[in-house]
Coordinates of C-alpha atoms in Angstrom, one line a residue:
M19 CA 90.8 62.7 164.4
T20 CA 89.2 62.8 168.1
N21 CA 87.6 59.8 169.7
I22 CA 84.0 60.1 170.3
T23 CA 82.4 59.1 173.3
Y24 CA 79.1 59.1 172.7
I25 CA 76.4 60.0 175.4
S26 CA 72.9 59.1 176.1
H27 CA 70.7 62.4 175.3
P28 CA 67.9 62.7 178.0
N29 CA 65.9 65.0 176.0
P30 CA 64.0 63.0 173.7
S31 CA 63.9 65.5 170.4
C32 CA 68.0 65.2 170.6
K33 CA 68.3 61.7 171.8
G34 CA 69.2 59.0 168.8
N35 CA 71.0 61.6 166.9
P36 CA 75.2 61.3 167.2
L37 CA 75.8 65.0 166.0
I38 CA 74.6 66.0 169.6
E39 CA 75.5 63.2 171.5
G40 CA 79.0 63.0 170.1
L41 CA 78.8 66.5 171.7
G42 CA 79.2 64.8 175.0
Y43 CA 78.2 66.3 178.5
P44 CA 78.4 70.1 178.7
M45 CA 81.4 71.9 180.8
L46 CA 79.9 72.8 184.5
Q47 CA 80.4 76.8 185.4
E48 CA 83.6 76.7 187.5
E49 CA 85.3 74.4 184.9
V50 CA 84.7 76.8 181.8
E51 CA 85.2 80.2 184.3
K52 CA 89.3 77.9 185.1
A53 CA 89.8 77.4 181.4
C54 CA 88.5 81.0 180.5
D55 CA 90.9 82.9 182.8
D56 CA 94.6 83.6 181.8
G57 CA 96.1 85.4 184.7
V58 CA 99.4 87.3 184.8
T59 CA 102.6 85.2 184.6
Q60 CA 104.5 86.2 187.8
L61 CA 108.2 86.9 188.2
G62 CA 110.6 84.7 189.0
T63 CA 113.4 85.5 191.9
L64 CA 116.0 88.1 191.6
D65 CA 118.6 86.6 193.9
D66 CA 121.3 85.7 191.4
V67 CA 120.7 89.2 189.5
P68 CA 122.9 92.2 190.0
V69 CA 120.7 95.0 192.1
Q70 CA 121.4 97.6 189.2
Y71 CA 119.1 95.4 187.2
H72 CA 116.2 94.6 189.1
S73 CA 114.3 97.6 187.7
Y74 CA 114.4 96.4 184.4
Y75 CA 113.4 92.9 184.8
I76 CA 110.0 94.1 187.3
R77 CA 109.2 96.7 183.8
S78 CA 109.7 93.4 182.1
A79 CA 107.1 91.4 184.8
I80 CA 105.2 94.5 184.4
D81 CA 104.7 94.3 180.6
N82 CA 103.0 90.5 181.2
L83 CA 99.8 92.4 182.2
A84 CA 99.1 92.9 178.1
E85 CA 98.6 89.1 178.3
C86 CA 96.2 88.8 181.0
Y87 CA 92.8 88.0 180.4
I88 CA 90.2 87.6 183.1
A89 CA 86.7 86.3 181.7
R90 CA 83.7 88.1 182.6
D91 CA 80.5 87.3 184.6
E92 CA 78.4 86.3 181.7
V93 CA 81.0 83.5 180.6
Y94 CA 78.8 80.6 181.4
A95 CA 76.1 81.8 180.5
L96 CA 77.2 82.1 177.1
Y97 CA 79.0 78.9 177.0
E98 CA 75.6 77.3 178.1
K99 CA 73.9 79.3 175.0
L100 CA 76.2 78.2 172.4
R101 CA 76.1 74.7 173.0
R102 CA 72.2 75.0 173.0
M103 CA 72.4 76.6 169.8
I104 CA 74.6 74.1 168.0
E105 CA 72.1 71.1 169.7
A106 CA 69.1 73.1 168.0
G107 CA 71.0 73.3 165.2
Y108 CA 71.5 69.7 164.4
K109 CA 68.0 68.3 165.3
N110 CA 66.6 68.4 161.6
R111 CA 70.1 67.0 160.3
N112 CA 70.7 63.6 161.8
P113 CA 72.8 61.5 159.9
A114 CA 72.0 58.2 161.5
D115 CA 68.6 59.0 159.7
A116 CA 70.0 61.1 156.9
A117 CA 66.9 61.1 154.3
F118 CA 65.9 64.2 155.6
K119 CA 69.2 66.1 155.1
N120 CA 69.9 64.2 151.8
K121 CA 66.9 66.0 150.3
M122 CA 67.8 69.1 151.5
I123 CA 71.4 68.8 149.5
T124 CA 69.5 67.6 146.5
A125 CA 67.2 70.5 146.6
V126 CA 70.6 72.9 147.0
H127 CA 71.5 71.4 144.0
Q128 CA 68.4 71.2 142.1
D129 CA 68.1 75.0 142.8
G130 CA 71.2 75.6 140.6
K131 CA 71.3 79.5 139.6
N132 CA 68.3 80.6 142.0
Q133 CA 69.5 79.8 145.4
Q134 CA 68.1 83.2 147.0
E135 CA 65.3 82.5 145.6
A136 CA 65.5 78.2 146.9
F137 CA 62.1 76.9 145.2
H138 CA 63.0 73.7 145.8
L139 CA 64.4 73.8 149.2
K140 CA 61.4 75.9 150.4
A141 CA 59.7 73.3 149.4
I142 CA 61.7 70.9 151.9
T143 CA 62.2 73.0 154.8
G144 CA 59.3 75.3 154.6
Q145 CA 58.4 78.8 153.3
D146 CA 59.4 80.9 156.4
I147 CA 63.2 81.6 157.3
D148 CA 62.5 80.0 161.0
S149 CA 61.1 76.9 159.7
M150 CA 63.8 74.9 160.6
L151 CA 64.7 76.4 164.0
R152 CA 62.1 78.0 165.7
A153 CA 64.1 78.8 168.9
N154 CA 67.6 79.1 169.5
G155 CA 68.4 80.5 165.7
S156 CA 70.1 84.0 166.2
F157 CA 71.8 85.2 169.3
L158 CA 73.5 88.8 169.2
L159 CA 76.3 89.5 172.0
A160 CA 77.0 93.5 171.4
G161 CA 79.0 95.3 173.9
L162 CA 81.1 98.2 173.8
S163 CA 84.7 98.6 172.2
G164 CA 87.2 97.1 174.6
A165 CA 84.8 95.4 176.8
G166 CA 86.1 91.8 175.6
K167 CA 82.9 90.5 173.6
T168 CA 85.2 88.8 171.2
S169 CA 88.2 87.3 173.5
L170 CA 85.2 86.1 175.4
M171 CA 84.0 84.3 172.5
V172 CA 87.0 82.9 171.0
R173 CA 88.0 81.3 174.6
I174 CA 84.7 79.9 174.8
L175 CA 84.8 78.5 171.6
Q176 CA 88.5 76.9 172.3
L177 CA 86.7 74.7 175.3
M178 CA 84.8 72.8 171.8
Q179 CA 86.2 70.5 169.8
Q180 CA 85.7 71.9 166.0
E181 CA 86.9 68.6 164.1
L182 CA 84.7 65.4 164.9
Y183 CA 84.6 62.4 162.6
H184 CA 82.3 59.5 163.1
S185 CA 82.1 56.4 161.9
T186 CA 80.1 53.8 163.8
Y187 CA 77.2 54.9 166.4
I188 CA 74.9 52.6 168.7
D189 CA 71.5 54.2 168.4
P190 CA 69.1 54.0 171.8
D191 CA 67.8 50.5 170.4
G192 CA 71.0 49.2 170.2
N193 CA 71.6 49.0 166.0
E194 CA 75.0 49.5 164.9
I195 CA 75.2 52.5 162.3
E196 CA 77.9 53.1 160.0
I197 CA 78.0 56.8 159.8
E198 CA 81.5 58.0 158.2
E199 CA 80.7 61.8 159.0
L200 CA 82.9 64.9 159.5
Q201 CA 81.6 67.3 162.2
I202 CA 82.6 71.1 162.5
P203 CA 80.6 72.5 165.5
Y204 CA 81.4 76.0 165.1
L205 CA 82.8 78.0 162.5
Y206 CA 83.8 81.4 163.4
V207 CA 84.2 84.4 160.7
Q208 CA 84.9 88.6 160.6
I209 CA 83.1 90.8 158.5
H210 CA 85.2 93.7 157.7
N211 CA 84.6 97.3 156.0
R212 CA 81.2 95.9 154.9
K213 CA 82.4 93.8 151.5
G214 CA 79.5 92.3 149.6
Q215 CA 78.2 89.3 149.7
K216 CA 81.1 87.8 147.3
A217 CA 83.1 88.6 149.4
F218 CA 81.6 87.1 152.8
L219 CA 80.9 84.2 150.9
K220 CA 84.4 83.4 150.4
T221 CA 85.2 83.9 153.6
V222 CA 82.8 81.3 154.8
I223 CA 84.3 79.0 152.7
E224 CA 87.8 79.5 153.3
A225 CA 86.8 78.8 156.9
I226 CA 85.6 75.7 155.8
Q227 CA 88.7 74.9 154.4
V228 CA 90.8 75.8 157.3
A229 CA 88.7 73.7 159.6
T230 CA 89.0 70.0 157.4
K231 CA 92.3 71.2 155.3
I232 CA 90.8 70.8 152.2
P233 CA 91.4 73.2 149.7
Y234 CA 87.9 74.6 148.5
L235 CA 88.5 78.0 147.6
T236 CA 91.3 76.9 145.1
R237 CA 89.6 73.9 143.7
D238 CA 85.8 74.7 143.6
V239 CA 85.7 78.5 143.1
K240 CA 85.8 80.0 140.0
N241 CA 86.4 83.5 139.3
G242 CA 83.4 83.9 137.5
D243 CA 81.5 82.4 140.0
S244 CA 77.8 84.5 140.9
V245 CA 76.8 84.6 144.0
D246 CA 73.7 82.0 143.8
D247 CA 77.1 79.7 142.5
L248 CA 78.9 80.5 146.2
I249 CA 75.7 79.9 147.8
R250 CA 75.3 76.7 146.4
L251 CA 78.6 76.1 147.4
V252 CA 78.2 77.1 150.8
R253 CA 75.0 75.3 151.7
K254 CA 76.6 72.4 150.2
L255 CA 79.7 72.3 152.4
M256 CA 77.7 73.4 155.8
L257 CA 75.5 70.5 154.9
K258 CA 78.2 68.3 154.5
H259 CA 81.0 68.9 156.9
N260 CA 77.5 68.9 159.6
V261 CA 78.7 72.6 160.7
G262 CA 76.7 73.1 163.9
I263 CA 76.7 77.0 164.1
L264 CA 78.0 79.9 162.8
V265 CA 79.6 83.0 164.6
I266 CA 80.0 86.1 162.8
D267 CA 82.2 88.8 164.6
E268 CA 82.3 92.4 163.5
A269 CA 78.9 92.3 163.0
Q270 CA 78.4 96.0 163.1
N271 CA 79.9 95.7 159.9
I272 CA 76.8 94.6 158.6
A273 CA 74.9 96.6 155.3
P274 CA 71.3 97.8 156.5
N275 CA 68.7 95.6 155.0
V276 CA 67.3 96.9 151.5
A277 CA 64.2 95.4 151.9
A278 CA 64.0 95.4 155.7
D279 CA 59.9 96.3 155.6
N280 CA 58.9 93.6 153.3
D281 CA 60.5 90.3 154.1
N282 CA 58.9 88.5 151.0
K283 CA 60.9 90.9 148.7
V284 CA 63.4 88.9 146.8
L285 CA 67.4 89.8 147.7
I286 CA 68.9 92.0 145.5
S287 CA 71.8 90.7 143.6
N288 CA 75.9 91.1 144.8
E289 CA 75.2 94.1 147.1
K290 CA 76.8 94.5 150.5
T291 CA 76.2 91.8 152.9
S292 CA 72.8 91.9 154.9
I293 CA 71.5 90.6 157.7
K294 CA 68.5 88.8 155.9
F295 CA 71.2 87.7 153.0
I296 CA 73.0 86.0 155.9
E297 CA 69.6 84.5 157.8
E298 CA 68.6 83.3 153.7
I299 CA 71.3 81.1 153.5
F300 CA 72.2 79.6 156.4
N301 CA 69.0 79.4 158.9
R302 CA 67.1 78.3 156.0
I303 CA 69.1 75.1 156.2
G304 CA 69.0 74.8 159.8
V305 CA 72.2 76.4 160.7
P306 CA 72.1 78.5 163.8
L307 CA 73.8 82.3 163.7
F308 CA 76.0 83.8 166.5
F309 CA 76.6 87.5 166.0
I310 CA 79.2 89.3 167.8
G311 CA 79.1 93.5 167.8
T312 CA 79.4 96.9 169.0
L313 CA 76.1 98.4 170.5
S314 CA 75.6 99.8 166.4
T315 CA 74.6 96.5 166.0
L316 CA 71.4 96.9 167.3
K317 CA 70.2 99.1 164.6
L318 CA 70.0 96.1 162.4
F319 CA 68.3 93.7 164.6
G320 CA 65.4 95.9 165.4
K321 CA 65.5 97.4 161.4
D322 CA 64.7 93.5 160.7
V323 CA 61.0 91.6 161.1
T324 CA 62.9 88.3 161.4
I325 CA 65.4 88.8 163.1
S326 CA 64.5 91.1 165.7
R327 CA 61.7 88.6 166.3
R328 CA 64.2 86.0 167.1
T329 CA 65.8 87.9 169.0
L330 CA 62.7 88.9 171.5
I331 CA 62.2 84.6 171.5
D332 CA 66.2 84.1 172.0
G333 CA 67.6 86.7 173.9
S334 CA 70.7 89.0 173.5
L335 CA 73.2 90.3 175.5
L336 CA 75.0 93.5 176.3
L337 CA 78.3 93.8 177.7
L338 CA 79.3 97.6 179.4
G339 CA 81.5 98.6 181.7
A340 CA 82.1 96.2 184.2
D341 CA 80.4 96.6 187.5
V342 CA 82.8 97.8 190.2
E343 CA 80.4 96.2 192.8
G344 CA 80.4 92.7 190.5
G345 CA 82.4 89.4 191.1
F346 CA 84.2 90.2 188.0
W347 CA 85.7 93.6 188.6
N348 CA 87.2 92.2 192.1
R349 CA 88.4 89.2 190.6
F350 CA 89.9 91.1 187.4
F351 CA 91.8 93.8 190.0
K352 CA 93.3 91.3 192.4
E353 CA 94.9 89.5 189.4
I354 CA 96.4 92.3 187.3
N355 CA 97.5 94.4 190.7
L356 CA 101.3 94.2 190.8
C357 CA 102.3 96.4 193.8
H358 CA 103.9 93.6 195.5
L359 CA 106.8 94.6 192.6
L360 CA 107.5 97.7 193.8
D361 CA 108.8 99.4 197.5
G362 CA 106.8 101.9 198.8
K363 CA 103.5 102.9 200.6
H364 CA 100.6 102.2 198.6
D365 CA 97.3 103.0 198.9
P366 CA 94.5 100.6 200.6
E367 CA 93.6 98.3 197.5
E368 CA 90.0 98.8 197.9
H369 CA 90.5 102.7 197.2
L370 CA 92.9 102.0 194.2
K371 CA 89.9 99.0 192.8
R372 CA 87.6 101.8 192.6
H373 CA 89.6 104.5 191.4
L374 CA 90.7 102.4 188.4
H375 CA 87.5 101.4 187.6
S376 CA 86.0 105.4 188.2
L377 CA 88.9 106.3 185.6
T378 CA 88.5 103.6 183.0
Q379 CA 84.4 103.0 183.4
G380 CA 85.1 99.6 183.9
I381 CA 86.3 99.0 180.3
P382 CA 89.1 96.1 180.8
A383 CA 91.5 96.4 178.2
I384 CA 91.7 100.2 179.3
A385 CA 91.8 99.2 183.0
I386 CA 94.9 96.8 182.2
S387 CA 96.8 99.7 180.3
L388 CA 96.6 102.2 182.5
M389 CA 97.8 100.0 185.4
R390 CA 100.7 98.9 183.4
A391 CA 101.5 102.5 182.4
A392 CA 101.3 103.8 186.4
L393 CA 103.0 100.3 187.8
S394 CA 106.1 101.0 185.5
H395 CA 106.0 104.8 186.0
M396 CA 106.2 104.2 189.6
S397 CA 109.1 101.5 189.7
K398 CA 111.3 104.4 188.5
F399 CA 111.5 105.8 191.5
H400 CA 113.4 105.6 194.4
K401 CA 113.0 102.2 196.4
G402 CA 110.5 103.4 199.5
D403 CA 108.7 106.3 197.1
Q404 CA 107.2 103.6 194.8
G405 CA 104.1 103.3 196.0
L406 CA 100.8 103.2 194.2
T407 CA 98.6 105.8 194.7
I408 CA 95.0 107.3 193.7
K409 CA 97.2 110.0 192.9
A410 CA 99.7 108.9 190.7
L411 CA 97.0 106.7 188.9
S412 CA 95.2 110.1 188.1
H413 CA 98.4 111.7 186.9
V414 CA 99.3 108.7 184.6
F415 CA 95.7 108.9 183.5
R416 CA 96.0 112.7 182.8
Q417 CA 99.6 112.4 181.1
Q418 CA 99.6 109.3 178.8
F419 CA 95.3 108.7 178.5
S420 CA 94.2 112.2 177.7
E421 CA 93.2 111.0 174.3
L422 CA 90.8 109.3 176.1
H423 CA 89.3 111.4 178.3
K424 CA 86.5 112.4 175.6
P425 CA 85.1 108.9 175.4
L426 CA 85.3 108.2 178.8
K427 CA 83.2 111.5 179.7
A428 CA 80.8 110.0 177.0
L429 CA 80.8 106.6 178.6
K430 CA 80.2 108.0 182.3
N431 CA 77.2 110.3 180.8
E432 CA 75.4 106.9 179.0
K433 CA 76.2 108.5 175.7
Y434 CA 77.6 105.0 174.1
H435 CA 77.0 106.1 170.6
L436 CA 79.9 109.1 171.0
Y437 CA 81.9 106.7 172.9
E438 CA 82.3 104.6 169.7
D439 CA 82.5 107.3 167.3
L440 CA 85.3 108.5 168.8
A441 CA 87.4 105.0 168.3
P442 CA 88.6 104.5 171.7
L443 CA 90.8 101.2 171.3
A444 CA 92.6 102.7 168.1
D445 CA 94.0 105.5 170.5
L446 CA 94.5 102.8 173.3
V447 CA 96.6 100.8 171.0
E448 CA 99.0 104.0 169.8
I449 CA 99.5 104.9 173.9
N450 CA 100.3 101.5 174.4
K451 CA 102.7 101.6 171.2
E452 CA 104.0 104.7 172.9
I453 CA 104.5 103.4 176.4
S454 CA 106.4 100.8 175.2
K455 CA 108.7 102.6 172.9
Q456 CA 109.5 104.9 176.5
L457 CA 110.3 102.1 178.4
V458 CA 112.9 101.2 175.3
E459 CA 114.4 104.5 175.5
S460 CA 114.6 104.5 179.4
E461 CA 116.4 101.6 179.6
S462 CA 119.0 102.7 176.8
E463 CA 119.3 106.0 178.4
L464 CA 119.9 104.0 181.4
K465 CA 122.4 101.3 180.2
N466 CA 124.4 104.5 178.1
R467 CA 125.2 106.2 181.2
K468 CA 126.0 103.3 182.8
K469 CA 128.5 103.0 180.0
D470 CA 129.8 106.3 179.8
K471 CA 130.4 106.3 183.6
K472 CA 132.7 103.6 182.9
E473 CA 134.7 104.9 180.5
Q474 CA 135.6 107.9 182.7
T475 CA 139.4 106.8 183.5
I476 CA 141.7 108.6 186.1
P477 CA 144.7 110.2 183.9
D478 CA 147.4 109.1 184.3
T479 CA 149.4 112.8 184.1
D480 CA 149.0 116.1 184.8
K481 CA 149.1 116.4 181.3
E482 CA 146.4 114.3 180.1
A483 CA 143.8 115.4 182.6
D484 CA 144.8 119.4 181.4
A485 CA 144.1 118.0 178.0
K486 CA 140.7 116.3 179.0
V487 CA 139.4 119.4 181.2
E488 CA 140.3 121.0 178.0
Q489 CA 138.4 118.8 175.7
E490 CA 135.3 118.9 178.2
L491 CA 134.8 122.3 178.5
D492 CA 135.5 122.4 174.8
K493 CA 131.9 120.5 174.4
V494 CA 130.5 122.9 176.3
R495 CA 131.1 125.8 174.3
K496 CA 129.9 123.8 171.0
A497 CA 127.0 122.4 173.1
K498 CA 123.4 124.2 171.3
V499 CA 120.7 124.9 173.7
K500 CA 117.9 122.7 173.1
P501 CA 114.2 124.6 173.4
K502 CA 111.9 123.6 176.3
R503 CA 109.0 120.6 174.9
K504 CA 105.8 122.7 175.7
K505 CA 104.1 119.4 176.4
V506 CA 106.6 118.4 179.0
P507 CA 104.7 119.4 182.7
V508 CA 107.2 121.0 185.1
M509 CA 107.5 119.0 187.9
D510 CA 108.0 120.8 191.8
A511 CA 108.0 119.6 194.9
K512 CA 104.4 120.3 195.6
L513 CA 103.5 118.1 192.7
A514 CA 105.6 115.6 193.8
A515 CA 104.0 115.6 196.9
K516 CA 100.5 115.1 195.1
I517 CA 101.3 111.8 193.5
G518 CA 102.7 110.4 196.7
A519 CA 106.4 110.3 195.5
K520 CA 108.2 112.4 197.9
T521 CA 112.1 111.8 195.8
L522 CA 110.3 112.6 192.8
L523 CA 113.4 115.7 191.8
K524 CA 116.7 115.1 191.5
A525 CA 118.9 117.4 193.1
G526 CA 120.4 119.5 190.1
S527 CA 122.8 122.7 190.0
G528 CA 120.7 126.3 189.7
P529 CA 117.6 127.5 191.5
K530 CA 115.2 125.1 190.0
S531 CA 116.2 121.3 190.4
S532 CA 115.5 118.6 186.9
V533 CA 112.6 116.7 186.4
M534 CA 113.1 112.6 186.0
P535 CA 111.5 111.7 182.8
E536 CA 108.2 110.4 182.8
N537 CA 107.9 107.9 180.7
S538 CA 106.2 104.7 181.7

């Protein structure tokens, strides 16, 4: 268990609450930004590596881009918002004055199989859903696919301890209080495929089980349990383990509210999980909700009276494409620009930065994949001709990222719903797989060529030489002519000059030169 150092909270409504004061002081902005960034692992020295293997290890270092992460400019605002929401959730659940919390637990037990009506609980907490949380009860982080919503929140959550154990607490009056309480400041869950209410509740129980290492799913959940049975267990566990906030990712998969126009209508049993259903369970006992989802999540918030009112009070944040003039894109590009690994004349950094933004519309996930593909592609040219240029970026984007042209065009025209409908990240996953596959095939082909070259020994006699020539001629006679692949563009000197690689073409026999493979 983690040792707790209590602070004296200057806010009177938080002072004297060990769940809040045990969180300690918040991190400063520069500390949060530094802790969330994960730069590219740089290539070590190649001094002791034979020169013929240098290009392989350069591409190996370029692959490190896939593990890079630079936090968006909004990272500290989100960290601070999360902290204040956790504090708000604990204000009415003070273990140093546990009478109210114990009344809630008793009411949950008394409501039995009527958890959704919650007559006893409402008598304690109030009739309104937000009686326990007048501020900081709900927040929405919505954004485009690939904008970095989930990665950003996961890294922020990792800055906080998920498990604290309280034993002895000294209150502001100097009284020593024995608490013996486990505290879980946050829980993180994901909603997939609009599953039903039971599946969602079991997901929450599983998250509590992972945090506490207590087998609640196998010990306390029965096959025949109703939705009300599961709500009762979830509420008891949230109160027992002092859960500060519930972070719900993939919130776009939450179903629309059937009773959206009537807050007083009873929730329907065992249907798809809705915003109203989630609010009733958690906000009713003072647990704030932090939603993460695509822009389509905004429709769910707009249809529900309570949640939309809360969003106006507590705010929300939209993550779209990064601003090319913003601090994030500058830091981001400087980190992923690995031109120093290539030998050639590169276009100015400012030009490359702006062109990458133009091609990818400021979506970090796509920008990293494109930069990785372009650098790998140019690394296969002769030294001196490996310069990364605007034309080279455009060429690789046209050839390898054609599936993303439509969604990115929609994004450029601010047709965000069309961008999401075209599922660009699913295409990006396939593109990255193809890039990795081509890299493996390229390296394998290179090794085989070197192996074949070594096996070509000089014959000892004229008779052996004649036999070897006849053997090679026989191979040529039997060889089948392979049809040209339509999708591979014919590369001539004009196109090579366009993308800034003067020696793109290899010298070949016949009237036309052969084409170097465009693997990256």
